[in-house]
Amino acid sequence: VELRLRGSTPFDLVEITKAQRSGPATGFHHSRNMSPKTVFDADEESVLEAATFFSHETSLIQKLRWLYTLRDLHAAKGQWAEVAESLILCAHSLIKSMDHLQNLWKPSRFDLWNDYQRSPWLSSVGLPDGGGNVAVMDFANAFLERDVLIHKQKNVLDSQQHVSVECVCSTLINVINQVEAAYDKEGGMEDLACFHLEELLSMINVTVTDERKQFHSDAQAALRRVRASICSKLAIFSERDAGNFFAANQHQVKNTAQVYVRVILHGNKPERFKESTTIPTFFEWDMPSICRVPRPVLVAAGSIEHKESWEEFICQTFAKPLVEALSSDNASNPIVLITRGSLDATNDETKTYITITLVQKKISIKSRKFFVRRGYDGSITEYTVAHKVPHALSRQRSLITSEIKMNGQR
């Protein structure tokens, strides 16, 4: 995923190493658009799983590097709410790590990694084209020990290479600035921004006021700067009008960015979705998934001259890259897009169907439940996902599907 984001093709280990070492921690990586062939790849899920594997208690740097990759992946797709959610996970990890900075693991502290006498196999690792062992080890060190923290001074590590509280606080302030920028790009999510910032403020207040934590004066000052930064962002978002509107082709659309669709793939299964494939997909065949519609899709849908319903154009615009990806996988296989009607009409096993319908999120800042009302009988289908949305994942599979009749029975 990182190589695709940075366009590191053809394979050049030296160039990849340079990209790893120069990967920006201070802002969004300006990535080129992801290839249309990757639209079904489970990139978000894979990177978030990698980040979740590492603990803030011992592996903060490794955890942050994968969360930053997830941030860049969402930025490349214009999913700025998910960029903010990924950065919020970074902020939580940074605050929680302050009690465990002396335990952070770094590959450079592992003797066997650099001891050629005790690890003779190291010198045998190399490339046949002349890159040799030096190029491989440079790449390994850049990959495993990517510097994602912000250092205000040169001597930020003590004699035992422990990360300082000041270093963590500087990185945390930068992350908070990125959160503000991401919500600005998405627009209309002031309530959610305040919710997360208040949560971070509560966490940092506990850290500052805990008398059991013997922080020195410089660390205390750094923590107070973090608190001041959070308070300033809270004031900015609180003063903004959450009811901003943007105009798209004379159609006024509320700029909330809280639009979700249910996506179901069914019918003839292409090779890409068969179990023998090596790259996993985030969709399960014949299973509903809930996806957030990002702002660029809403803007694109709003630019179309409306002869049908607004919801119809959102579904069609969201489905376009999915249809194109399935068509490129097998040009001879007919792809049918359904945005209305019942699934009962999709009984031709020679065709692949994409059914997309707008769903209503439960009214709350974050929720796991979504609803679709069926027009022909008025009943409601309820979908429940694993994580409350908006989330660091832009799409989630429905774990529980319930039918709600008009008389209240399920």
mmCIF file of C-alpha atoms in Angstrom:
data_model
loop_
_atom_site.group_PDB
_atom_site.id
_atom_site.type_symbol
_atom_site.label_atom_id
_atom_site.label_comp_id
_atom_site.label_asym_id
_atom_site.label_seq_id
_atom_site.Cartn_x
_atom_site.Cartn_y
_atom_site.Cartn_z
ATOM 1 C CA VAL A 1 0.000 0.000 0.000
ATOM 2 C CA GLU A 2 2.802 2.429 0.867
ATOM 3 C CA LEU A 3 4.609 1.747 -2.405
ATOM 4 C CA ARG A 4 1.449 2.364 -4.412
ATOM 5 C CA LEU A 5 0.796 5.605 -2.521
ATOM 6 C CA ARG A 6 4.280 6.887 -3.328
ATOM 7 C CA GLY A 7 4.356 5.588 -6.886
ATOM 8 C CA SER A 8 7.535 3.572 -6.283
ATOM 9 C CA THR A 9 7.504 1.709 -9.582
ATOM 10 C CA PRO A 10 9.448 0.136 -11.119
ATOM 11 C CA PHE A 11 10.959 -1.575 -8.103
ATOM 12 C CA ASP A 12 13.983 0.409 -6.917
ATOM 13 C CA LEU A 13 15.064 -0.414 -3.385
ATOM 14 C CA VAL A 14 17.223 2.702 -3.016
ATOM 15 C CA GLU A 15 14.410 5.032 -4.118
ATOM 16 C CA ILE A 16 11.931 3.234 -1.890
ATOM 17 C CA THR A 17 14.314 3.674 1.058
ATOM 18 C CA LYS A 18 14.552 7.409 0.354
ATOM 19 C CA ALA A 19 10.759 7.651 0.229
ATOM 20 C CA GLN A 20 10.496 5.810 3.551
ATOM 21 C CA ARG A 21 12.972 8.121 5.244
ATOM 22 C CA SER A 22 11.404 11.273 3.816
ATOM 23 C CA GLY A 23 7.800 10.259 4.477
ATOM 24 C CA PRO A 24 6.115 13.364 5.922
ATOM 25 C CA ALA A 25 4.901 13.161 9.486
ATOM 26 C CA THR A 26 4.049 16.858 9.640
ATOM 27 C CA GLY A 27 1.261 16.831 7.046
ATOM 28 C CA PHE A 28 -0.728 14.875 4.521
ATOM 29 C CA HIS A 29 1.236 12.999 1.902
ATOM 30 C CA HIS A 30 0.271 14.382 -1.502
ATOM 31 C CA SER A 31 -0.276 11.029 -3.140
ATOM 32 C CA ARG A 32 -1.332 10.391 -6.665
ATOM 33 C CA ASN A 33 -4.743 8.822 -7.101
ATOM 34 C CA MET A 34 -4.893 5.115 -6.420
ATOM 35 C CA SER A 35 -5.197 2.846 -9.441
ATOM 36 C CA PRO A 36 -8.805 1.950 -10.370
ATOM 37 C CA LYS A 37 -7.735 -1.701 -10.201
ATOM 38 C CA THR A 38 -7.327 -1.369 -6.417
ATOM 39 C CA VAL A 39 -10.865 -0.097 -5.737
ATOM 40 C CA PHE A 40 -11.954 -3.451 -4.250
ATOM 41 C CA ASP A 41 -8.697 -4.180 -2.401
ATOM 42 C CA ALA A 42 -8.929 -4.325 1.388
ATOM 43 C CA ASP A 43 -6.174 -1.713 1.770
ATOM 44 C CA GLU A 44 -7.863 0.228 4.584
ATOM 45 C CA GLU A 45 -8.607 -2.926 6.545
ATOM 46 C CA SER A 46 -5.077 -4.317 6.092
ATOM 47 C CA VAL A 47 -3.323 -1.126 7.194
ATOM 48 C CA LEU A 48 -5.624 -0.630 10.198
ATOM 49 C CA GLU A 49 -5.001 -4.254 11.211
ATOM 50 C CA ALA A 50 -1.246 -3.608 11.026
ATOM 51 C CA ALA A 51 -1.629 -0.507 13.222
ATOM 52 C CA THR A 52 -3.822 -2.376 15.711
ATOM 53 C CA PHE A 53 -1.201 -5.123 16.039
ATOM 54 C CA PHE A 54 1.251 -2.719 17.673
ATOM 55 C CA SER A 55 0.796 -1.442 21.229
ATOM 56 C CA HIS A 56 1.275 2.158 22.340
ATOM 57 C CA GLU A 57 3.045 0.786 25.419
ATOM 58 C CA THR A 58 6.003 -0.698 23.516
ATOM 59 C CA SER A 59 5.636 0.098 19.805
ATOM 60 C CA LEU A 60 4.337 3.647 19.493
ATOM 61 C CA ILE A 61 6.540 4.507 16.500
ATOM 62 C CA GLN A 62 5.476 1.409 14.567
ATOM 63 C CA LYS A 63 1.813 2.034 15.411
ATOM 64 C CA LEU A 64 1.990 5.659 14.259
ATOM 65 C CA ARG A 65 3.702 4.837 10.969
ATOM 66 C CA TRP A 66 0.819 2.570 9.936
ATOM 67 C CA LEU A 67 -1.808 5.053 11.103
ATOM 68 C CA TYR A 68 -0.039 7.703 9.021
ATOM 69 C CA THR A 69 -0.193 5.334 6.044
ATOM 70 C CA LEU A 70 -3.925 4.910 6.651
ATOM 71 C CA ARG A 71 -4.209 8.709 6.791
ATOM 72 C CA ASP A 72 -2.405 9.058 3.447
ATOM 73 C CA LEU A 73 -4.551 6.324 1.890
ATOM 74 C CA HIS A 74 -7.748 8.171 2.815
ATOM 75 C CA ALA A 75 -6.265 11.502 1.667
ATOM 76 C CA ALA A 76 -5.515 9.985 -1.741
ATOM 77 C CA LYS A 77 -9.212 9.086 -2.045
ATOM 78 C CA GLY A 78 -10.541 12.406 -0.724
ATOM 79 C CA GLN A 79 -12.016 10.788 2.404
ATOM 80 C CA TRP A 80 -11.202 13.601 4.820
ATOM 81 C CA ALA A 81 -13.511 12.490 7.637
ATOM 82 C CA GLU A 82 -11.646 9.173 7.712
ATOM 83 C CA VAL A 83 -8.331 11.088 7.606
ATOM 84 C CA ALA A 84 -9.433 12.877 10.777
ATOM 85 C CA GLU A 85 -10.533 9.617 12.423
ATOM 86 C CA SER A 86 -7.136 8.038 11.674
ATOM 87 C CA LEU A 87 -5.393 11.041 13.214
ATOM 88 C CA ILE A 88 -7.621 10.850 16.297
ATOM 89 C CA LEU A 89 -6.337 7.285 16.773
ATOM 90 C CA CYS A 90 -2.807 8.720 16.535
ATOM 91 C CA ALA A 91 -3.629 11.305 19.214
ATOM 92 C CA HIS A 92 -5.059 8.670 21.557
ATOM 93 C CA SER A 93 -1.946 6.519 21.132
ATOM 94 C CA LEU A 94 0.389 9.451 21.804
ATOM 95 C CA ILE A 95 -1.400 10.453 25.016
ATOM 96 C CA LYS A 96 -1.598 6.881 26.306
ATOM 97 C CA SER A 97 2.097 6.280 25.560
ATOM 98 C CA MET A 98 3.365 8.956 27.974
ATOM 99 C CA ASP A 99 3.440 6.502 30.862
ATOM 100 C CA HIS A 100 5.473 3.972 28.852
ATOM 101 C CA LEU A 101 8.078 5.981 26.930
ATOM 102 C CA GLN A 102 10.925 4.140 28.625
ATOM 103 C CA ASN A 103 9.582 0.861 27.184
ATOM 104 C CA LEU A 104 9.387 1.853 23.518
ATOM 105 C CA TRP A 105 11.062 -0.691 21.263
ATOM 106 C CA LYS A 106 13.375 0.269 18.418
ATOM 107 C CA PRO A 107 15.120 -2.127 16.035
ATOM 108 C CA SER A 108 18.378 -0.230 16.538
ATOM 109 C CA ARG A 109 18.331 -1.336 20.199
ATOM 110 C CA PHE A 110 18.226 -4.998 19.156
ATOM 111 C CA ASP A 111 21.860 -6.160 19.189
ATOM 112 C CA LEU A 112 21.398 -9.117 16.856
ATOM 113 C CA TRP A 113 20.031 -6.803 14.167
ATOM 114 C CA ASN A 114 23.431 -5.118 13.718
ATOM 115 C CA ASP A 115 25.891 -7.751 14.983
ATOM 116 C CA TYR A 116 27.304 -9.526 11.914
ATOM 117 C CA GLN A 117 29.334 -11.940 14.061
ATOM 118 C CA ARG A 118 26.363 -13.186 16.049
ATOM 119 C CA SER A 119 24.016 -12.945 13.044
ATOM 120 C CA PRO A 120 26.164 -14.087 10.092
ATOM 121 C CA TRP A 121 23.115 -14.427 7.861
ATOM 122 C CA LEU A 122 22.836 -10.611 7.688
ATOM 123 C CA SER A 123 25.815 -10.300 5.328
ATOM 124 C CA SER A 124 24.314 -12.883 2.964
ATOM 125 C CA VAL A 125 21.166 -10.828 2.353
ATOM 126 C CA GLY A 126 21.451 -8.759 -0.806
ATOM 127 C CA LEU A 127 20.302 -8.025 -4.311
ATOM 128 C CA PRO A 128 21.749 -9.660 -7.446
ATOM 129 C CA ASP A 129 21.868 -6.344 -9.360
ATOM 130 C CA GLY A 130 24.663 -4.876 -7.268
ATOM 131 C CA GLY A 131 22.548 -3.316 -4.535
ATOM 132 C CA GLY A 132 23.984 -5.794 -2.090
ATOM 133 C CA ASN A 133 23.540 -6.073 1.611
ATOM 134 C CA VAL A 134 23.882 -2.342 2.291
ATOM 135 C CA ALA A 135 20.811 -1.482 0.205
ATOM 136 C CA VAL A 136 18.741 -4.216 1.833
ATOM 137 C CA MET A 137 19.729 -3.243 5.370
ATOM 138 C CA ASP A 138 19.122 0.459 4.658
ATOM 139 C CA PHE A 139 15.627 -0.401 3.447
ATOM 140 C CA ALA A 140 14.967 -2.647 6.459
ATOM 141 C CA ASN A 141 16.062 0.049 8.900
ATOM 142 C CA ALA A 142 14.005 2.716 7.131
ATOM 143 C CA PHE A 143 10.971 0.426 7.051
ATOM 144 C CA LEU A 144 11.165 -0.791 10.658
ATOM 145 C CA GLU A 145 12.374 2.417 12.278
ATOM 146 C CA ARG A 146 10.710 5.190 10.312
ATOM 147 C CA ASP A 147 10.993 8.435 12.265
ATOM 148 C CA VAL A 148 7.409 9.664 12.656
ATOM 149 C CA LEU A 149 7.935 11.875 15.705
ATOM 150 C CA ILE A 150 8.651 15.603 15.622
ATOM 151 C CA HIS A 151 11.864 16.676 17.340
ATOM 152 C CA LYS A 152 12.161 20.246 18.585
ATOM 153 C CA GLN A 153 15.824 19.808 19.427
ATOM 154 C CA LYS A 154 18.661 17.559 18.359
ATOM 155 C CA ASN A 155 19.152 15.684 21.615
ATOM 156 C CA VAL A 156 15.621 14.377 21.986
ATOM 157 C CA LEU A 157 16.771 10.923 23.050
ATOM 158 C CA ASP A 158 18.633 10.256 26.232
ATOM 159 C CA SER A 159 21.572 7.911 26.559
ATOM 160 C CA GLN A 160 19.233 4.916 26.460
ATOM 161 C CA GLN A 161 17.370 6.257 23.405
ATOM 162 C CA HIS A 162 14.143 6.942 25.276
ATOM 163 C CA VAL A 163 11.679 9.280 23.585
ATOM 164 C CA SER A 164 10.963 12.416 25.607
ATOM 165 C CA VAL A 165 7.571 13.759 26.711
ATOM 166 C CA GLU A 166 8.360 17.006 24.891
ATOM 167 C CA CYS A 167 8.868 15.091 21.642
ATOM 168 C CA VAL A 168 5.512 13.312 22.056
ATOM 169 C CA CYS A 169 3.765 16.605 22.858
ATOM 170 C CA SER A 170 5.214 18.313 19.774
ATOM 171 C CA THR A 171 3.983 15.435 17.634
ATOM 172 C CA LEU A 172 0.586 15.549 19.341
ATOM 173 C CA ILE A 173 0.170 19.276 18.601
ATOM 174 C CA ASN A 174 0.994 18.613 14.958
ATOM 175 C CA VAL A 175 -1.559 15.784 14.817
ATOM 176 C CA ILE A 176 -4.219 18.085 16.296
ATOM 177 C CA ASN A 177 -3.421 20.675 13.603
ATOM 178 C CA GLN A 178 -3.861 17.986 10.952
ATOM 179 C CA VAL A 179 -7.208 17.001 12.483
ATOM 180 C CA GLU A 180 -8.406 20.584 12.093
ATOM 181 C CA ALA A 181 -7.216 20.687 8.466
ATOM 182 C CA ALA A 182 -8.967 17.389 7.663
ATOM 183 C CA TYR A 183 -12.304 18.525 9.105
ATOM 184 C CA ASP A 184 -11.931 21.812 7.214
ATOM 185 C CA LYS A 185 -11.538 19.900 3.945
ATOM 186 C CA GLU A 186 -14.560 17.680 4.670
ATOM 187 C CA GLY A 187 -16.749 20.485 6.010
ATOM 188 C CA GLY A 188 -19.937 20.378 8.041
ATOM 189 C CA MET A 189 -18.645 18.084 10.810
ATOM 190 C CA GLU A 190 -18.185 20.597 13.603
ATOM 191 C CA ASP A 191 -20.163 18.523 16.111
ATOM 192 C CA LEU A 192 -17.972 15.490 15.500
ATOM 193 C CA ALA A 193 -14.793 17.587 15.680
ATOM 194 C CA CYS A 194 -15.867 19.041 19.050
ATOM 195 C CA PHE A 195 -16.771 15.568 20.313
ATOM 196 C CA HIS A 196 -13.272 14.241 19.572
ATOM 197 C CA LEU A 197 -11.448 17.339 20.812
ATOM 198 C CA GLU A 198 -13.353 17.287 24.109
ATOM 199 C CA GLU A 199 -12.382 13.643 24.479
ATOM 200 C CA LEU A 200 -8.707 14.481 23.890
ATOM 201 C CA LEU A 201 -8.921 17.425 26.305
ATOM 202 C CA SER A 202 -10.281 15.154 29.019
ATOM 203 C CA MET A 203 -7.440 12.675 28.466
ATOM 204 C CA ILE A 204 -4.721 15.342 28.555
ATOM 205 C CA ASN A 205 -6.231 16.937 31.673
ATOM 206 C CA VAL A 206 -5.988 13.610 33.479
ATOM 207 C CA THR A 207 -2.328 13.369 32.466
ATOM 208 C CA VAL A 208 -1.511 16.933 33.558
ATOM 209 C CA THR A 209 -3.276 16.756 36.930
ATOM 210 C CA ASP A 210 -2.129 13.253 37.923
ATOM 211 C CA GLU A 211 0.228 13.846 40.848
ATOM 212 C CA ARG A 212 1.612 10.317 40.596
ATOM 213 C CA LYS A 213 3.308 11.209 37.298
ATOM 214 C CA GLN A 214 6.541 12.990 38.103
ATOM 215 C CA PHE A 215 6.985 15.085 34.964
ATOM 216 C CA HIS A 216 9.804 17.639 35.019
ATOM 217 C CA SER A 217 9.126 21.313 34.328
ATOM 218 C CA ASP A 218 9.819 21.157 30.568
ATOM 219 C CA ALA A 219 7.441 18.226 30.205
ATOM 220 C CA GLN A 220 4.765 20.033 32.202
ATOM 221 C CA ALA A 221 5.118 23.081 29.961
ATOM 222 C CA ALA A 222 4.825 20.885 26.866
ATOM 223 C CA LEU A 223 1.651 19.258 28.215
ATOM 224 C CA ARG A 224 0.139 22.678 28.895
ATOM 225 C CA ARG A 225 0.901 23.675 25.283
ATOM 226 C CA VAL A 226 -1.006 20.607 24.115
ATOM 227 C CA ARG A 227 -3.967 21.567 26.298
ATOM 228 C CA ALA A 228 -3.891 25.121 24.941
ATOM 229 C CA SER A 229 -3.806 23.814 21.370
ATOM 230 C CA ILE A 230 -6.854 21.600 21.926
ATOM 231 C CA CYS A 231 -8.767 24.452 23.581
ATOM 232 C CA SER A 232 -8.010 26.797 20.673
ATOM 233 C CA LYS A 233 -9.309 24.245 18.147
ATOM 234 C CA LEU A 234 -12.415 23.687 20.248
ATOM 235 C CA ALA A 235 -13.113 27.406 20.216
ATOM 236 C CA ILE A 236 -12.741 27.531 16.419
ATOM 237 C CA PHE A 237 -15.131 24.654 15.745
ATOM 238 C CA SER A 238 -17.626 25.830 18.367
ATOM 239 C CA GLU A 239 -17.932 29.239 16.719
ATOM 240 C CA ARG A 240 -18.542 27.886 13.258
ATOM 241 C CA ASP A 241 -22.022 27.522 11.881
ATOM 242 C CA ALA A 242 -22.671 23.798 11.531
ATOM 243 C CA GLY A 243 -25.426 24.562 9.083
ATOM 244 C CA ASN A 244 -23.183 25.745 6.253
ATOM 245 C CA PHE A 245 -24.488 25.051 2.781
ATOM 246 C CA PHE A 246 -22.699 24.687 -0.484
ATOM 247 C CA ALA A 247 -24.329 25.193 -3.853
ATOM 248 C CA ALA A 248 -23.897 22.669 -6.625
ATOM 249 C CA ASN A 249 -25.532 23.521 -9.960
ATOM 250 C CA GLN A 250 -28.262 25.575 -8.253
ATOM 251 C CA HIS A 251 -29.048 22.636 -5.944
ATOM 252 C CA GLN A 252 -28.472 23.550 -2.297
ATOM 253 C CA VAL A 253 -26.952 20.617 -0.424
ATOM 254 C CA LYS A 254 -26.405 20.615 3.314
ATOM 255 C CA ASN A 255 -22.683 20.221 3.850
ATOM 256 C CA THR A 256 -22.815 17.557 6.563
ATOM 257 C CA ALA A 257 -20.932 14.817 4.687
ATOM 258 C CA GLN A 258 -23.016 12.300 6.632
ATOM 259 C CA VAL A 259 -24.341 10.362 3.629
ATOM 260 C CA TYR A 260 -24.145 6.577 3.608
ATOM 261 C CA VAL A 261 -25.051 3.856 1.132
ATOM 262 C CA ARG A 262 -25.655 0.125 1.349
ATOM 263 C CA VAL A 263 -23.738 -1.838 -1.293
ATOM 264 C CA ILE A 264 -24.448 -5.465 -2.243
ATOM 265 C CA LEU A 265 -22.605 -7.427 -4.928
ATOM 266 C CA HIS A 266 -24.452 -10.482 -6.216
ATOM 267 C CA GLY A 267 -25.064 -12.594 -9.284
ATOM 268 C CA ASN A 268 -22.161 -13.961 -11.346
ATOM 269 C CA LYS A 269 -18.976 -13.789 -9.256
ATOM 270 C CA PRO A 270 -15.861 -12.531 -11.120
ATOM 271 C CA GLU A 271 -12.474 -14.161 -10.628
ATOM 272 C CA ARG A 272 -11.411 -11.223 -8.445
ATOM 273 C CA PHE A 273 -13.871 -12.287 -5.731
ATOM 274 C CA LYS A 274 -13.193 -15.999 -5.685
ATOM 275 C CA GLU A 275 -11.528 -17.438 -2.597
ATOM 276 C CA SER A 276 -8.321 -18.362 -4.414
ATOM 277 C CA THR A 277 -7.289 -14.713 -4.921
ATOM 278 C CA THR A 278 -4.183 -13.579 -3.044
ATOM 279 C CA ILE A 279 -5.319 -9.963 -2.465
ATOM 280 C CA PRO A 280 -8.347 -9.782 -0.143
ATOM 281 C CA THR A 281 -11.407 -7.690 -0.956
ATOM 282 C CA PHE A 282 -13.408 -5.664 1.543
ATOM 283 C CA PHE A 283 -16.736 -6.849 0.077
ATOM 284 C CA GLU A 284 -18.252 -10.246 0.753
ATOM 285 C CA TRP A 285 -20.403 -11.572 -2.050
ATOM 286 C CA ASP A 286 -24.153 -11.365 -1.377
ATOM 287 C CA MET A 287 -23.479 -9.540 1.906
ATOM 288 C CA PRO A 288 -24.478 -5.894 2.558
ATOM 289 C CA SER A 289 -21.776 -3.347 3.328
ATOM 290 C CA ILE A 290 -22.278 0.194 4.616
ATOM 291 C CA CYS A 291 -20.060 2.839 2.982
ATOM 292 C CA ARG A 292 -19.741 6.552 3.681
ATOM 293 C CA VAL A 293 -20.089 8.763 0.623
ATOM 294 C CA PRO A 294 -17.123 11.190 0.607
ATOM 295 C CA ARG A 295 -17.428 14.849 -0.213
ATOM 296 C CA PRO A 296 -15.908 14.592 -3.758
ATOM 297 C CA VAL A 297 -18.685 12.159 -4.727
ATOM 298 C CA LEU A 298 -21.364 14.499 -3.352
ATOM 299 C CA VAL A 299 -19.872 17.415 -5.263
ATOM 300 C CA ALA A 300 -19.656 15.342 -8.465
ATOM 301 C CA ALA A 301 -23.257 14.205 -8.064
ATOM 302 C CA GLY A 302 -24.344 17.785 -7.455
ATOM 303 C CA SER A 303 -22.713 18.951 -10.683
ATOM 304 C CA ILE A 304 -24.996 16.719 -12.779
ATOM 305 C CA GLU A 305 -28.161 18.240 -14.185
ATOM 306 C CA HIS A 306 -30.919 16.649 -12.141
ATOM 307 C CA LYS A 307 -33.732 14.985 -14.014
ATOM 308 C CA GLU A 308 -34.123 12.304 -11.381
ATOM 309 C CA SER A 309 -33.891 12.295 -7.599
ATOM 310 C CA TRP A 310 -30.799 13.613 -5.815
ATOM 311 C CA GLU A 311 -30.401 10.225 -4.114
ATOM 312 C CA GLU A 312 -30.333 8.489 -7.500
ATOM 313 C CA PHE A 313 -27.396 10.571 -8.695
ATOM 314 C CA ILE A 314 -25.453 9.992 -5.467
ATOM 315 C CA CYS A 315 -25.810 6.225 -5.905
ATOM 316 C CA GLN A 316 -24.830 6.379 -9.575
ATOM 317 C CA THR A 317 -21.780 8.557 -8.913
ATOM 318 C CA PHE A 318 -20.635 6.378 -6.005
ATOM 319 C CA ALA A 319 -21.075 3.230 -8.120
ATOM 320 C CA LYS A 320 -19.100 4.475 -11.127
ATOM 321 C CA PRO A 321 -15.601 3.301 -10.016
ATOM 322 C CA LEU A 322 -17.061 -0.014 -8.822
ATOM 323 C CA VAL A 323 -18.699 -0.672 -12.180
ATOM 324 C CA GLU A 324 -15.545 0.306 -14.063
ATOM 325 C CA ALA A 325 -13.370 -1.980 -11.931
ATOM 326 C CA LEU A 326 -15.680 -4.964 -12.441
ATOM 327 C CA SER A 327 -15.894 -4.265 -16.174
ATOM 328 C CA SER A 328 -12.109 -4.108 -16.545
ATOM 329 C CA ASP A 329 -11.795 -7.425 -14.710
ATOM 330 C CA ASN A 330 -13.966 -9.181 -17.285
ATOM 331 C CA ALA A 331 -15.176 -7.098 -20.218
ATOM 332 C CA SER A 332 -17.445 -9.876 -21.475
ATOM 333 C CA ASN A 333 -19.330 -10.121 -18.197
ATOM 334 C CA PRO A 334 -22.379 -7.786 -18.104
ATOM 335 C CA ILE A 335 -22.445 -5.455 -15.069
ATOM 336 C CA VAL A 336 -25.876 -4.252 -13.973
ATOM 337 C CA LEU A 337 -26.293 -1.344 -11.550
ATOM 338 C CA ILE A 338 -29.472 -1.311 -9.475
ATOM 339 C CA THR A 339 -30.342 1.740 -7.404
ATOM 340 C CA ARG A 340 -34.057 1.051 -7.006
ATOM 341 C CA GLY A 341 -36.399 -1.891 -6.728
ATOM 342 C CA SER A 342 -36.177 -5.327 -5.181
ATOM 343 C CA LEU A 343 -33.354 -7.838 -5.305
ATOM 344 C CA ASP A 344 -35.878 -10.419 -6.486
ATOM 345 C CA ALA A 345 -35.545 -9.049 -10.025
ATOM 346 C CA THR A 346 -31.829 -9.897 -10.173
ATOM 347 C CA ASN A 347 -32.163 -13.585 -10.981
ATOM 348 C CA ASP A 348 -30.007 -13.796 -14.121
ATOM 349 C CA GLU A 349 -26.992 -15.824 -13.006
ATOM 350 C CA THR A 350 -24.942 -14.784 -16.051
ATOM 351 C CA LYS A 351 -24.828 -11.128 -14.937
ATOM 352 C CA THR A 352 -23.066 -9.365 -12.084
ATOM 353 C CA TYR A 353 -25.241 -6.977 -10.095
ATOM 354 C CA ILE A 354 -24.290 -3.992 -7.955
ATOM 355 C CA THR A 355 -27.162 -2.819 -5.768
ATOM 356 C CA ILE A 356 -26.656 0.557 -4.087
ATOM 357 C CA THR A 357 -29.212 2.258 -1.849
ATOM 358 C CA LEU A 358 -29.010 5.285 0.411
ATOM 359 C CA VAL A 359 -29.356 4.414 4.098
ATOM 360 C CA GLN A 360 -30.231 6.560 7.097
ATOM 361 C CA LYS A 361 -27.788 6.624 10.018
ATOM 362 C CA LYS A 362 -29.283 6.599 13.491
ATOM 363 C CA ILE A 363 -29.484 10.193 14.725
ATOM 364 C CA SER A 364 -26.395 10.654 16.904
ATOM 365 C CA ILE A 365 -22.855 11.947 16.453
ATOM 366 C CA LYS A 366 -21.565 8.401 15.950
ATOM 367 C CA SER A 367 -23.632 5.256 15.518
ATOM 368 C CA ARG A 368 -23.449 1.610 14.443
ATOM 369 C CA LYS A 369 -27.043 1.379 13.148
ATOM 370 C CA PHE A 370 -28.472 2.221 9.726
ATOM 371 C CA PHE A 371 -31.978 1.968 8.285
ATOM 372 C CA VAL A 372 -33.569 1.449 4.865
ATOM 373 C CA ARG A 373 -37.323 1.786 4.327
ATOM 374 C CA ARG A 374 -38.823 -0.492 1.716
ATOM 375 C CA GLY A 375 -41.291 1.337 -0.471
ATOM 376 C CA TYR A 376 -43.609 -1.517 -1.407
ATOM 377 C CA ASP A 377 -44.634 -2.547 2.107
ATOM 378 C CA GLY A 378 -43.289 0.269 4.308
ATOM 379 C CA SER A 379 -41.165 -2.072 6.458
ATOM 380 C CA ILE A 380 -37.696 -1.066 7.640
ATOM 381 C CA THR A 381 -34.445 -3.015 7.363
ATOM 382 C CA GLU A 382 -31.920 -2.280 10.113
ATOM 383 C CA TYR A 383 -28.180 -2.859 9.574
ATOM 384 C CA THR A 384 -25.628 -2.953 12.396
ATOM 385 C CA VAL A 385 -21.879 -2.612 11.772
ATOM 386 C CA ALA A 386 -18.946 -3.347 14.074
ATOM 387 C CA HIS A 387 -17.636 0.170 14.720
ATOM 388 C CA LYS A 388 -19.423 3.439 15.263
ATOM 389 C CA VAL A 389 -19.165 5.714 12.261
ATOM 390 C CA PRO A 390 -17.574 7.919 11.106
ATOM 391 C CA HIS A 391 -14.611 5.593 11.641
ATOM 392 C CA ALA A 392 -11.062 5.137 10.396
ATOM 393 C CA LEU A 393 -12.597 2.707 7.874
ATOM 394 C CA SER A 394 -14.803 4.235 5.194
ATOM 395 C CA ARG A 395 -16.785 1.006 4.770
ATOM 396 C CA GLN A 396 -17.906 -1.826 7.037
ATOM 397 C CA ARG A 397 -19.784 -5.054 6.521
ATOM 398 C CA SER A 398 -23.165 -5.420 8.150
ATOM 399 C CA LEU A 399 -22.918 -7.828 11.078
ATOM 400 C CA ILE A 400 -26.620 -7.953 11.937
ATOM 401 C CA THR A 401 -29.569 -7.408 9.597
ATOM 402 C CA SER A 402 -33.062 -7.096 11.100
ATOM 403 C CA GLU A 403 -36.451 -6.621 9.478
ATOM 404 C CA ILE A 404 -38.794 -4.237 11.318
ATOM 405 C CA LYS A 405 -42.482 -4.501 10.404
ATOM 406 C CA MET A 406 -44.869 -1.599 10.683
ATOM 407 C CA ASN A 407 -46.536 -3.190 13.702
ATOM 408 C CA GLY A 408 -43.173 -3.232 15.527
ATOM 409 C CA GLN A 409 -42.540 -6.973 15.153
ATOM 410 C CA ARG A 410 -39.213 -8.269 13.825
#
